[in-house]
Coordinates of N, CA and C in Angstrom, one line a residue:
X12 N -2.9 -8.5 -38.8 CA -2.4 -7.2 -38.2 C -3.3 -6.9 -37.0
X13 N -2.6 -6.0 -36.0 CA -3.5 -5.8 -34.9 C -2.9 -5.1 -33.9
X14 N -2.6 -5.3 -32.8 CA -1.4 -4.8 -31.5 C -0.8 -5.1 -31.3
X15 N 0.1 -4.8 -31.3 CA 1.3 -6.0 -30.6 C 2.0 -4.9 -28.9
X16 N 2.3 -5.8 -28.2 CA 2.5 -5.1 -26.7 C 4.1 -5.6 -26.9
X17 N 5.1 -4.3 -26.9 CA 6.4 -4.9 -27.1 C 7.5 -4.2 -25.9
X18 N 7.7 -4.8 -25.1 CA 8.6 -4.6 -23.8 C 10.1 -4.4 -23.8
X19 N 10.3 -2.9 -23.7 CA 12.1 -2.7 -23.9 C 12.5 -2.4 -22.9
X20 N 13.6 -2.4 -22.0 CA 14.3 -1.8 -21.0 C 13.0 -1.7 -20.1
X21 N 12.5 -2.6 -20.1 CA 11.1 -2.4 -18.4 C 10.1 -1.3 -18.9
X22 N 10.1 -1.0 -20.1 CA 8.9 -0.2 -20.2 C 8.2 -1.4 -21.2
X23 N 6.7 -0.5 -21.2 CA 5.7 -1.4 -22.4 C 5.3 -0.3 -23.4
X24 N 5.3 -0.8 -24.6 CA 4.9 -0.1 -25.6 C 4.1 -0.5 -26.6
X25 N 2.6 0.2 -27.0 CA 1.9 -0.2 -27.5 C 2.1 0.1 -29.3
X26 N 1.9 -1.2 -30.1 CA 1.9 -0.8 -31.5 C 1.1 -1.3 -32.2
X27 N 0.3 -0.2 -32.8 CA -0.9 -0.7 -34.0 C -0.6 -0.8 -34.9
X28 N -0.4 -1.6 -35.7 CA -0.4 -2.3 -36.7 C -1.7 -2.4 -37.8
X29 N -1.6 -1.9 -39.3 CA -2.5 -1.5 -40.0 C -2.3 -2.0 -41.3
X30 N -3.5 -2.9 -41.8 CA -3.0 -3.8 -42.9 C -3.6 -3.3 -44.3
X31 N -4.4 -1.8 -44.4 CA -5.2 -1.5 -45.3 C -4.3 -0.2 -45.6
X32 N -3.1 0.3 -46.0 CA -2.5 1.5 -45.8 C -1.8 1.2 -47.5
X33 N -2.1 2.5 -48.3 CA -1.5 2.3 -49.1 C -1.2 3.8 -50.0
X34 N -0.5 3.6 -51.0 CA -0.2 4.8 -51.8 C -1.2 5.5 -52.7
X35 N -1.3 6.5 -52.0 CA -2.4 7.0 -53.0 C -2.6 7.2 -54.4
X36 N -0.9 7.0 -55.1 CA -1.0 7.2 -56.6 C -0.9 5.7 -56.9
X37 N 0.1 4.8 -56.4 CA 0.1 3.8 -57.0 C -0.6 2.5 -56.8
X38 N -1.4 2.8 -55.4 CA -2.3 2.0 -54.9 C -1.7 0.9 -53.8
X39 N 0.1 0.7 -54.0 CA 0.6 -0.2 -53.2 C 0.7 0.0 -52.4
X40 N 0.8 -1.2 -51.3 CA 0.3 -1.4 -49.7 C 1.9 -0.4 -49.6
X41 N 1.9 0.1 -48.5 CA 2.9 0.4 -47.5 C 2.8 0.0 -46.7
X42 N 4.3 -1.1 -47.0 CA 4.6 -2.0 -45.7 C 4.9 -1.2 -44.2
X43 N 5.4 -0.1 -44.4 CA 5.7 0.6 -43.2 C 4.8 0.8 -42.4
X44 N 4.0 0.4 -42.5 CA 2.5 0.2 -41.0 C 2.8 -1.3 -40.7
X45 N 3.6 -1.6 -41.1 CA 4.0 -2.8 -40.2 C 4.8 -3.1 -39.4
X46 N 5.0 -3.8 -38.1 CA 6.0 -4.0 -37.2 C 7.1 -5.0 -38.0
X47 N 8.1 -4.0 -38.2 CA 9.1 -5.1 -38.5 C 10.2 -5.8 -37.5
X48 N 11.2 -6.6 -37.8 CA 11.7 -7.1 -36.8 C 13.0 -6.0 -36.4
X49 N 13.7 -5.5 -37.6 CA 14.6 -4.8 -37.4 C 14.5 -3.5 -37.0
X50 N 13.2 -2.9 -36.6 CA 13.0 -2.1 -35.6 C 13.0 -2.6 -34.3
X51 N 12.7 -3.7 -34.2 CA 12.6 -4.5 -32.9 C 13.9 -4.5 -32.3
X52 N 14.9 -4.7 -33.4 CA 16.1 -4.6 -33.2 C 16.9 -3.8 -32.5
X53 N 16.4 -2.7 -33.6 CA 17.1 -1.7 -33.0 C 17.1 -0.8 -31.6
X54 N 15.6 -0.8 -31.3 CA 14.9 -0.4 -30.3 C 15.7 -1.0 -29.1
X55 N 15.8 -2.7 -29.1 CA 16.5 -3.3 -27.9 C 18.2 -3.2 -28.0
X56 N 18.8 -3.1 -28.8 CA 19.9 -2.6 -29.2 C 20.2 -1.3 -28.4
X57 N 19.4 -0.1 -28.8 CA 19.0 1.1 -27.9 C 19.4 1.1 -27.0
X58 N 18.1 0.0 -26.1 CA 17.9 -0.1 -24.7 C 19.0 -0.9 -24.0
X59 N 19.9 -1.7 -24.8 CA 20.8 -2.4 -24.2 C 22.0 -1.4 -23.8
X60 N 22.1 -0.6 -24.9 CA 23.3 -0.5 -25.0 C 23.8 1.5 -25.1
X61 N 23.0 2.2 -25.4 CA 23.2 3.7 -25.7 C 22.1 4.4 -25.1
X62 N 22.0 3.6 -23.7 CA 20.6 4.6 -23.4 C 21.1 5.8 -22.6
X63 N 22.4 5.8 -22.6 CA 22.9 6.8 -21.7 C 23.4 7.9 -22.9
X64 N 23.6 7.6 -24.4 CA 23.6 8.6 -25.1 C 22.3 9.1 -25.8
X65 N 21.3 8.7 -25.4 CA 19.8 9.0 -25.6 C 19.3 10.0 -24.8
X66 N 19.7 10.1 -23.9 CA 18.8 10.4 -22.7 C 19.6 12.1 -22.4
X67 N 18.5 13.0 -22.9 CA 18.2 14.5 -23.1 C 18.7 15.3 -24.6
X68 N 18.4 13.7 -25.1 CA 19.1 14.4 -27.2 C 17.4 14.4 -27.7
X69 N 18.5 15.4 -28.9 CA 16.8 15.2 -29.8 C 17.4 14.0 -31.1
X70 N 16.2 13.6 -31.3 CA 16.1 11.9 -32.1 C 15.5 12.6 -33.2
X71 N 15.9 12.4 -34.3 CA 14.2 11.7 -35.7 C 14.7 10.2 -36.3
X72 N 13.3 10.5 -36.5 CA 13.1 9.1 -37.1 C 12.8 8.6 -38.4
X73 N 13.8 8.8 -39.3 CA 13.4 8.9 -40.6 C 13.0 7.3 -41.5
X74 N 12.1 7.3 -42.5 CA 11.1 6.0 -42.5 C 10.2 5.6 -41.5
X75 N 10.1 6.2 -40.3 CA 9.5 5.6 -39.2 C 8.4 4.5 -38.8
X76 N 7.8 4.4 -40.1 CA 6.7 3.6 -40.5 C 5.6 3.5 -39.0
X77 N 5.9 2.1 -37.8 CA 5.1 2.4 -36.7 C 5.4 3.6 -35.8
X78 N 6.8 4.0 -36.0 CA 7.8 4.3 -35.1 C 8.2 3.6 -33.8
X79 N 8.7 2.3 -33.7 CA 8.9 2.0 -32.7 C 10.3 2.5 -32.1
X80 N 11.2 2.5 -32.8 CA 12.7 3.0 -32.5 C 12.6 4.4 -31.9
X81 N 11.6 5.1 -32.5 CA 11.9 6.6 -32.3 C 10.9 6.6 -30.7
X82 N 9.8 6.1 -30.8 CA 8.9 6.0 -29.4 C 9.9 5.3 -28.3
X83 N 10.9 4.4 -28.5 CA 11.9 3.6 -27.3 C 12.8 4.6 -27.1
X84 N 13.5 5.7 -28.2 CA 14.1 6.7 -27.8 C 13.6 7.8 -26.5
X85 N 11.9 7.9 -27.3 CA 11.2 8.7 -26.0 C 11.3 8.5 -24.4
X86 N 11.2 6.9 -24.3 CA 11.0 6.4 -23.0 C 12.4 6.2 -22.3
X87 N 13.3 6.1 -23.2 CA 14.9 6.3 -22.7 C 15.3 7.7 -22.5
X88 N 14.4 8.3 -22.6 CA 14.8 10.2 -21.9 C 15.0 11.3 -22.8
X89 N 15.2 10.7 -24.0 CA 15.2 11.9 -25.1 C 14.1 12.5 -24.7
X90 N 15.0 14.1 -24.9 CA 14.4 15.4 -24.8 C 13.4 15.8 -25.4
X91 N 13.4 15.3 -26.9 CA 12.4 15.3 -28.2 C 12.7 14.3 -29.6
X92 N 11.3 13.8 -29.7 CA 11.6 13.1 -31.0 C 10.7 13.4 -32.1
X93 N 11.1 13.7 -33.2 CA 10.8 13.6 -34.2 C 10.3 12.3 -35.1
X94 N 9.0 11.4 -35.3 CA 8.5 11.0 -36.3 C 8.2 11.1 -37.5
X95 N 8.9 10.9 -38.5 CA 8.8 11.3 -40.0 C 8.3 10.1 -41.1
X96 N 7.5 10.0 -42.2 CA 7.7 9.1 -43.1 C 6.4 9.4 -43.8
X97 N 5.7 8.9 -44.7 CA 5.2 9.9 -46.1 C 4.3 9.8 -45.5
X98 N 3.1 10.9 -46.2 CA 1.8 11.1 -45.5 C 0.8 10.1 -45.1
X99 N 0.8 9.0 -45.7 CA -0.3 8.3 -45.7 C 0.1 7.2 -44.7
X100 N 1.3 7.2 -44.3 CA 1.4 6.7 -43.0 C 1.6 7.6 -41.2
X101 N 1.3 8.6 -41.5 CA 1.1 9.6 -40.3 C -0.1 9.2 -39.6
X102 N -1.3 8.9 -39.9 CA -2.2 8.7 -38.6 C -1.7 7.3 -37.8
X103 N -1.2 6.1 -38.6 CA -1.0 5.0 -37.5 C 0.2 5.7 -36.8
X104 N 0.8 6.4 -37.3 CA 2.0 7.0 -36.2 C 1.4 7.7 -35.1
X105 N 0.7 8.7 -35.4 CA 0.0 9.4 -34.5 C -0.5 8.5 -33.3
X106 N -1.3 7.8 -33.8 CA -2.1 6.7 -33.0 C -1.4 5.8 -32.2
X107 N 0.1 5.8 -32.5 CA 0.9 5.0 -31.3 C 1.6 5.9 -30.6
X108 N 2.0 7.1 -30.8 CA 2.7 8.3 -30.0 C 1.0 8.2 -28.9
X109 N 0.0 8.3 -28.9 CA -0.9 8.4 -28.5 C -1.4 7.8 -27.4
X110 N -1.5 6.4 -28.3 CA -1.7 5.0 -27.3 C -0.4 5.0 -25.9
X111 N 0.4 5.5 -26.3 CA 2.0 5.7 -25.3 C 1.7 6.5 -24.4
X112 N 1.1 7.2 -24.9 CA 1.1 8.6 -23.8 C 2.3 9.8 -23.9
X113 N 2.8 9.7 -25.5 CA 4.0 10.5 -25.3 C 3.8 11.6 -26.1
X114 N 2.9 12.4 -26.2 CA 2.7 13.5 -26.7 C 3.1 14.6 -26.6
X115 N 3.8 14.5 -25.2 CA 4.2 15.9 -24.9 C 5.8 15.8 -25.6
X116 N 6.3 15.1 -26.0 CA 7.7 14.9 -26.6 C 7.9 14.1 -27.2
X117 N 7.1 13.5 -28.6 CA 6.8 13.0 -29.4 C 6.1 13.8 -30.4
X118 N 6.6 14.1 -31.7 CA 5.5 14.7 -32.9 C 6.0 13.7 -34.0
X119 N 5.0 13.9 -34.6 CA 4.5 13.0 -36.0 C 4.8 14.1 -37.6
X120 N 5.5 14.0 -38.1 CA 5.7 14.9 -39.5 C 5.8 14.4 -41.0
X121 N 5.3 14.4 -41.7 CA 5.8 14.6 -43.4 C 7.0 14.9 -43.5
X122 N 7.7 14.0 -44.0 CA 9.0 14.0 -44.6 C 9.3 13.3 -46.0
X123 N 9.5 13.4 -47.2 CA 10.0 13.1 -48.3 C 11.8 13.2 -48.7
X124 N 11.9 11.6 -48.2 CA 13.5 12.0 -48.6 C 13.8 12.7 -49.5
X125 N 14.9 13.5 -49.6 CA 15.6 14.4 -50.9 C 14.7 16.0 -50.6
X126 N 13.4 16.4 -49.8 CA 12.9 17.5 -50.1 C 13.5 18.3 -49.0
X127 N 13.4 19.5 -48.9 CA 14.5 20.2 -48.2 C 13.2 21.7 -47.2
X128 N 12.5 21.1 -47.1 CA 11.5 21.3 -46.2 C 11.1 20.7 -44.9
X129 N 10.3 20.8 -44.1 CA 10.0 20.5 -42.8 C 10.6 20.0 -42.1
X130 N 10.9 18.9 -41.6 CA 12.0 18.7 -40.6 C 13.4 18.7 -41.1
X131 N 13.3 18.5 -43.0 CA 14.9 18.4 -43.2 C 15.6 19.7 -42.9
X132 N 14.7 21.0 -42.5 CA 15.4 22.0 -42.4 C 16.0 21.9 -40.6
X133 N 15.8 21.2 -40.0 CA 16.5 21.2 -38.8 C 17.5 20.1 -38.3
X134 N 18.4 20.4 -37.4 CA 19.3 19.4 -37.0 C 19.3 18.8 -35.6
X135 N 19.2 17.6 -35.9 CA 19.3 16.6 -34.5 C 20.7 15.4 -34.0
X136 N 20.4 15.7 -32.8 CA 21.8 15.2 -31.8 C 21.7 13.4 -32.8
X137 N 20.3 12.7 -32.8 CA 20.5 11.3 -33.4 C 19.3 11.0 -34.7
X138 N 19.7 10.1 -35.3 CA 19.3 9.9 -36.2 C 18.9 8.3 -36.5
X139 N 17.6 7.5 -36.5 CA 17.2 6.4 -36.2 C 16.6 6.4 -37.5
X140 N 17.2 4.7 -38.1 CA 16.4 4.1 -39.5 C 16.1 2.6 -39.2
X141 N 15.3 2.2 -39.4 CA 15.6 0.8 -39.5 C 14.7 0.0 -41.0
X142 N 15.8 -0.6 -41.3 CA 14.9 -1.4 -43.2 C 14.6 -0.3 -44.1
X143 N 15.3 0.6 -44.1 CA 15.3 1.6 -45.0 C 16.1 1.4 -46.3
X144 N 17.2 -0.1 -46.2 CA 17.8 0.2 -47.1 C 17.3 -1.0 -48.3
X145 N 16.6 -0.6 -49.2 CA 15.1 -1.4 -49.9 C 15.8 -0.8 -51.3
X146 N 15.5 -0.1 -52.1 CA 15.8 0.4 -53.2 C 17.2 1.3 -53.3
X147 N 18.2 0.9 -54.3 CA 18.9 1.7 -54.6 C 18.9 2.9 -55.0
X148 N 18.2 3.2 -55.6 CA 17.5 4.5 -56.4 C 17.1 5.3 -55.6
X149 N 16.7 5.1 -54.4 CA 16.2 5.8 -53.2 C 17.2 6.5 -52.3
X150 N 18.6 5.9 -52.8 CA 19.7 6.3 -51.4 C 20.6 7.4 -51.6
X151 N 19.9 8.3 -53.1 CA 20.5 9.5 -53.0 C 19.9 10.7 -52.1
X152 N 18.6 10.2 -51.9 CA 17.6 11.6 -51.8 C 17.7 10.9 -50.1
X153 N 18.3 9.8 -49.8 CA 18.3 9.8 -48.4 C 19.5 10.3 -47.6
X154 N 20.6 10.1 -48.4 CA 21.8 10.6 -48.4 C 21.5 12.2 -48.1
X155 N 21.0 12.8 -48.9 CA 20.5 14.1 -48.9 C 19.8 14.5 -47.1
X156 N 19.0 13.8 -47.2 CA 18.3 14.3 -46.3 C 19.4 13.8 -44.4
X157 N 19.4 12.8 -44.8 CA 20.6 12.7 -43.5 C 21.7 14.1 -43.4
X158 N 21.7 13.9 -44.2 CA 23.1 15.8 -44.3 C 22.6 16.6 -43.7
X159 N 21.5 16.6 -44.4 CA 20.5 17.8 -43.5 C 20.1 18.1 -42.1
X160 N 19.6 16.8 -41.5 CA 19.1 16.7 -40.4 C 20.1 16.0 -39.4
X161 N 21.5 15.9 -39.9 CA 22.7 15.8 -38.8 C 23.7 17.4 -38.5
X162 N 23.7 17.6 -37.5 CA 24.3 19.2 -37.0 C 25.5 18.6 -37.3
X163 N 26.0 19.7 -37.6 CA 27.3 20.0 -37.8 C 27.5 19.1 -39.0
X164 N 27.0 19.2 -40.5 CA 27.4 18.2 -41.3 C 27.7 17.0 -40.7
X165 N 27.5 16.4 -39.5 CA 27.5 15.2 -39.3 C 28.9 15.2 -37.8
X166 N 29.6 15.6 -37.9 CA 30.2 15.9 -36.8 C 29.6 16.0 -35.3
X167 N 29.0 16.2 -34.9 CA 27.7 15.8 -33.9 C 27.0 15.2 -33.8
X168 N 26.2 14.3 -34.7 CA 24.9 13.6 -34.6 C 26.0 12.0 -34.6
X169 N 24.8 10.7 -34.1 CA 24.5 9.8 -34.1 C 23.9 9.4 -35.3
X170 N 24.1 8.3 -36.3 CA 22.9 7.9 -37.4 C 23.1 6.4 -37.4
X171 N 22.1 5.4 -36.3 CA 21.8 4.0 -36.3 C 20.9 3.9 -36.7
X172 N 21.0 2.9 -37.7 CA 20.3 1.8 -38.6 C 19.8 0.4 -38.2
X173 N 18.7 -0.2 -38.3 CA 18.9 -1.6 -38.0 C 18.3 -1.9 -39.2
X174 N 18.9 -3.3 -39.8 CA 18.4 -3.6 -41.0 C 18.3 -5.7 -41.0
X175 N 17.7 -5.9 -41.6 CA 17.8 -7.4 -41.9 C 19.0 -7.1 -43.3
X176 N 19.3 -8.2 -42.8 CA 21.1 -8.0 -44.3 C 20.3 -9.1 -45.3
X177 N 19.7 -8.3 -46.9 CA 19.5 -8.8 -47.8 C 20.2 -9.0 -49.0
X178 N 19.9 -9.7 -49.9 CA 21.2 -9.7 -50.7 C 21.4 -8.3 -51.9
X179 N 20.4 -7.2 -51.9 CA 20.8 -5.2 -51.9 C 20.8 -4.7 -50.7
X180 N 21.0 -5.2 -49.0 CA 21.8 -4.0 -48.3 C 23.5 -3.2 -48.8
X181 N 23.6 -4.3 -49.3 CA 24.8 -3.6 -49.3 C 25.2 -2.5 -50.8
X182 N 24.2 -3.2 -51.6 CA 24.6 -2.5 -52.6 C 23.6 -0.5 -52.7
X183 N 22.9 -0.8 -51.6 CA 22.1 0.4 -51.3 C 22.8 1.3 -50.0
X184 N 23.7 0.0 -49.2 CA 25.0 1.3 -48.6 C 26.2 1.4 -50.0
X185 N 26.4 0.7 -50.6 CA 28.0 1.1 -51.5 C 26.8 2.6 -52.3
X186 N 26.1 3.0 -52.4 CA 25.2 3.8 -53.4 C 25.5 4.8 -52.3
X187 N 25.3 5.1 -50.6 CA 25.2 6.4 -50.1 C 26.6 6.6 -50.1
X188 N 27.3 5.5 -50.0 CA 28.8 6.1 -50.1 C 29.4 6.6 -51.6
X189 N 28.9 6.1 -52.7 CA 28.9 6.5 -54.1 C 28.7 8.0 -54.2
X190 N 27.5 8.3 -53.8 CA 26.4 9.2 -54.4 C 27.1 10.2 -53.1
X191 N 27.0 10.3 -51.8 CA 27.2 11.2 -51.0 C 28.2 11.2 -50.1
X192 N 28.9 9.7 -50.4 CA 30.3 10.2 -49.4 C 30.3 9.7 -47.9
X193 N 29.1 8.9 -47.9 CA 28.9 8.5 -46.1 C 29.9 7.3 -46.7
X194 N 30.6 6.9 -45.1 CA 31.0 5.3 -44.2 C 30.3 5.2 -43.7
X195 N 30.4 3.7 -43.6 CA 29.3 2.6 -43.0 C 30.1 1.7 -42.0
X196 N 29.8 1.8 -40.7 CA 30.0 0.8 -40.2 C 29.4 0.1 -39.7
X197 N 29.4 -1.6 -39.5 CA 28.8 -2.6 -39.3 C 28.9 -3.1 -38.1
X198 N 27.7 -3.5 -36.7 CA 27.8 -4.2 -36.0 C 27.1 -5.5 -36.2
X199 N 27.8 -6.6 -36.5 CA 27.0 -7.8 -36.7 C 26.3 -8.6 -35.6
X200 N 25.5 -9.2 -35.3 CA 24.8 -10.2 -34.4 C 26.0 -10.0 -33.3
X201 N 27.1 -10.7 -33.5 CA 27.9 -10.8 -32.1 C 28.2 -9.9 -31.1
X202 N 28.5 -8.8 -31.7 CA 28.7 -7.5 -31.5 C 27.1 -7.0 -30.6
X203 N 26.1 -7.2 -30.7 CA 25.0 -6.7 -30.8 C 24.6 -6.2 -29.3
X204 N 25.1 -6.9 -28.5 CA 25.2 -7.1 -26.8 C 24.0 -8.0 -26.8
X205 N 23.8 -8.4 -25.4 CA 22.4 -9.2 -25.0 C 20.9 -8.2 -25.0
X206 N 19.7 -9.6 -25.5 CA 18.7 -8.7 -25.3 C 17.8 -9.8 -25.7
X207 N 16.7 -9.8 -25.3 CA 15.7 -10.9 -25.8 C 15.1 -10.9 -27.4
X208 N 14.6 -12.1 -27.9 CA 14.6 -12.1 -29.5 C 12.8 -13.1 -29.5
X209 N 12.5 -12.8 -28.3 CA 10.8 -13.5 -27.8 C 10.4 -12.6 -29.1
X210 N 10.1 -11.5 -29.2 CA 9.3 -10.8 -30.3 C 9.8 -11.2 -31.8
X211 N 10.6 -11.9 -32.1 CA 10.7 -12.3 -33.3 C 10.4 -13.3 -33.8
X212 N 9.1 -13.2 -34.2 CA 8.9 -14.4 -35.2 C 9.3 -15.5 -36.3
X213 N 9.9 -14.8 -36.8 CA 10.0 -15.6 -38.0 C 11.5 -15.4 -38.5
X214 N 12.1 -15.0 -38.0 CA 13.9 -14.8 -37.7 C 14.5 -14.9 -36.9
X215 N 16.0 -15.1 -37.0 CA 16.7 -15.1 -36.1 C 18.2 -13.6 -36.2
X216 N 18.4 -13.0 -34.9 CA 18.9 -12.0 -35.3 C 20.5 -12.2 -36.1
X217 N 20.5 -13.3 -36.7 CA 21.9 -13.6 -36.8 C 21.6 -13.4 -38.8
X218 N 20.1 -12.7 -39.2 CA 19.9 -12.3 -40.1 C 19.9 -11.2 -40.2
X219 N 20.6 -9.9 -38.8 CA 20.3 -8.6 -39.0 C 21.0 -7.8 -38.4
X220 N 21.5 -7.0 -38.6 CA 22.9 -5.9 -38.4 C 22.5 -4.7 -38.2
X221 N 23.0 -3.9 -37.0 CA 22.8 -2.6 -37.3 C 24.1 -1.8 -37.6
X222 N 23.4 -0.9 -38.7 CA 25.1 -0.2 -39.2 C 24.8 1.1 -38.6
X223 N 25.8 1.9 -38.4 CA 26.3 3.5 -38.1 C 27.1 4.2 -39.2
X224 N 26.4 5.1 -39.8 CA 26.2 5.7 -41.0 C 27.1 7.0 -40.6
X225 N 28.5 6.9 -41.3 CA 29.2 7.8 -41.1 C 29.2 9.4 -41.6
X226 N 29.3 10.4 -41.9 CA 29.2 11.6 -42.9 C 30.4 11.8 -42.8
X227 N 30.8 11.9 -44.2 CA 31.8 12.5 -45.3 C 33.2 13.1 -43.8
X228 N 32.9 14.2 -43.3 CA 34.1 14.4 -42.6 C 34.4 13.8 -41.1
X229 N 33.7 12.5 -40.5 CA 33.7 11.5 -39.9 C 34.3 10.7 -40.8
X230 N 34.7 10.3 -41.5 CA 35.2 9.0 -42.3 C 36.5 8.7 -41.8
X231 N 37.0 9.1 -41.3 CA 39.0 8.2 -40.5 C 38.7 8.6 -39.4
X232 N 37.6 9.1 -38.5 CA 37.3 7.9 -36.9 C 37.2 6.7 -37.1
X233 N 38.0 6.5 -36.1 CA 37.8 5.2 -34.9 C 36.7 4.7 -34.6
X234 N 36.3 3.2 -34.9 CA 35.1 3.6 -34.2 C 35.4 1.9 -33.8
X235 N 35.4 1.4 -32.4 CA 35.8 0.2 -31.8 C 34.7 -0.6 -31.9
X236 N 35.3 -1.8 -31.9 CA 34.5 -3.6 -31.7 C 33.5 -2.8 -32.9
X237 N 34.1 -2.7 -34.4 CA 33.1 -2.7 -35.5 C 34.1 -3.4 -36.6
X238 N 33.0 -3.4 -38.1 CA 33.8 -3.6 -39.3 C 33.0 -2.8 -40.2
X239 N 34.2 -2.0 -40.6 CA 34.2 -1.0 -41.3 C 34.2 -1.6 -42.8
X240 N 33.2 -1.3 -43.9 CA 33.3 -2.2 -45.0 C 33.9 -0.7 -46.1
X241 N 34.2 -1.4 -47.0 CA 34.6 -0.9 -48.4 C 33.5 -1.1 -49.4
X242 N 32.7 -0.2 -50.0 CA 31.7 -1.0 -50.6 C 31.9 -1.1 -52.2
X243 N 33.2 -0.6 -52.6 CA 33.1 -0.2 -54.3 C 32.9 -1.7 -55.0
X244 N 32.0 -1.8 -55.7 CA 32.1 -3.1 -56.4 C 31.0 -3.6 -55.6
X245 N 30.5 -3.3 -54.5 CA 29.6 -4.8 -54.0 C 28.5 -4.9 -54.8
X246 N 27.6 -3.6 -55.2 CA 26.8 -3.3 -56.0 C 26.2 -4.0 -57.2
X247 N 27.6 -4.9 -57.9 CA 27.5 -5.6 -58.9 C 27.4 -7.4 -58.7
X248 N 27.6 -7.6 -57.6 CA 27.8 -8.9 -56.8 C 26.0 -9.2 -56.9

């Protein structure tokens, strides 16, 4: 672990990376101080492709771990972003809002999916996750919290995902659709548009998708060049 210098849309962005971070009850590491790829993803995905719907919204970043998605939001013109993800990963976030230079429209916050405090009490134009979808068990109290922090129950906001597709993504999206009623739509690798894949090590992006997380009264839009999945049953697969 260490820095990594990661270049999107002609800007440079600095990420610290921290290999001693862990939970203070259960002692396990939290991987989310690490640079993963499907933030890498998403970020250039961003910059490829929606930087014209970025540019004077407010963003959060929920799981944010380094925040790199939410910091590429910043430099693409959002008006304000929101960094969120459990306490004991807030100072390396701090420390790269920092290293950036983006303080003046960048904040760093405590967030607990499912709790209905601090940032979940406000609403934002977009909503950025990437590799969040890890435990089933987890995708009610996120369900929750996305409701919250999309205006207008969801009718307004953006909510992009970038994930590596493991063999429980899907059964951790068929769970938000179970539990709270979101659609999911899928852009796969082809779909993705162009963008360089130099920062990825040890994958190739034809192992990673970003999905757009529908709410409940968004569910029969339109949404073009996607595939809209059904998930009942995948769960058990």
């Amino acid at each position: 672990m260490g820095i990594r210098e990661i270049t999107v849309s002609g800007h440079n962005l600095t990420i610290h990376e921290l290999e001693d971070v862990c939970d203070s009850v259960t002692g396990r590491v939290l991987t989310g101080s690490w640079l993963w790829d499907s933030s890498l993803l998403l970020s250039r995905w961003m910059a490829a492709t929606r930087a014209d719907d970025i540019r004077g919204k407010s963003v959060i970043e929920l799981g944010a771990g380094t925040g790199l998605p939410g910091l590429t939001a910043a430099v693409l013109g959002a008006e304000r972003v929101v960094l969120t993800d459990v306490k004991a990963l807030l100072p390396g976030m701090v420390r790269n809002v920092e290293a950036n230079g983006l303080g003046e429209r960048v904040e760093v916050r405590e967030l607990v999916w499912g709790s209905g405090s601090g940032s979940a009490e406000e609403e934002f134009d977009i909503v950025l996750m990437s590799d969040v979808f890890m435990e089933v068990e987890a995708m009610e109290d996120l369900g929750k919290t996305l409701k919250r922090v999309c205006r207008n129950n969801g009718s307004e906001s953006q909510v992009w995902c970038g994930s590596e597709v493991r063999q429980w993504t899907y059964a951790c999206l068929g769970e938000l659709l179970a539990s709270q009623g979101f659609g999911v739509v899928e852009l796969p690798p082809s779909l993705l548009g162009p963008f360089s894949d130099s920062d990825c090590d040890d994958a190739t992006w034809d192992m990673f998708s970003i999905f757009h997380l529908i709410p409940p009264p968004l569910q029969d839009c339109h949404v073009a060049d996607s595939v809209l999945f059904d998930f009942e049953g995948l769960g058990d697969t």
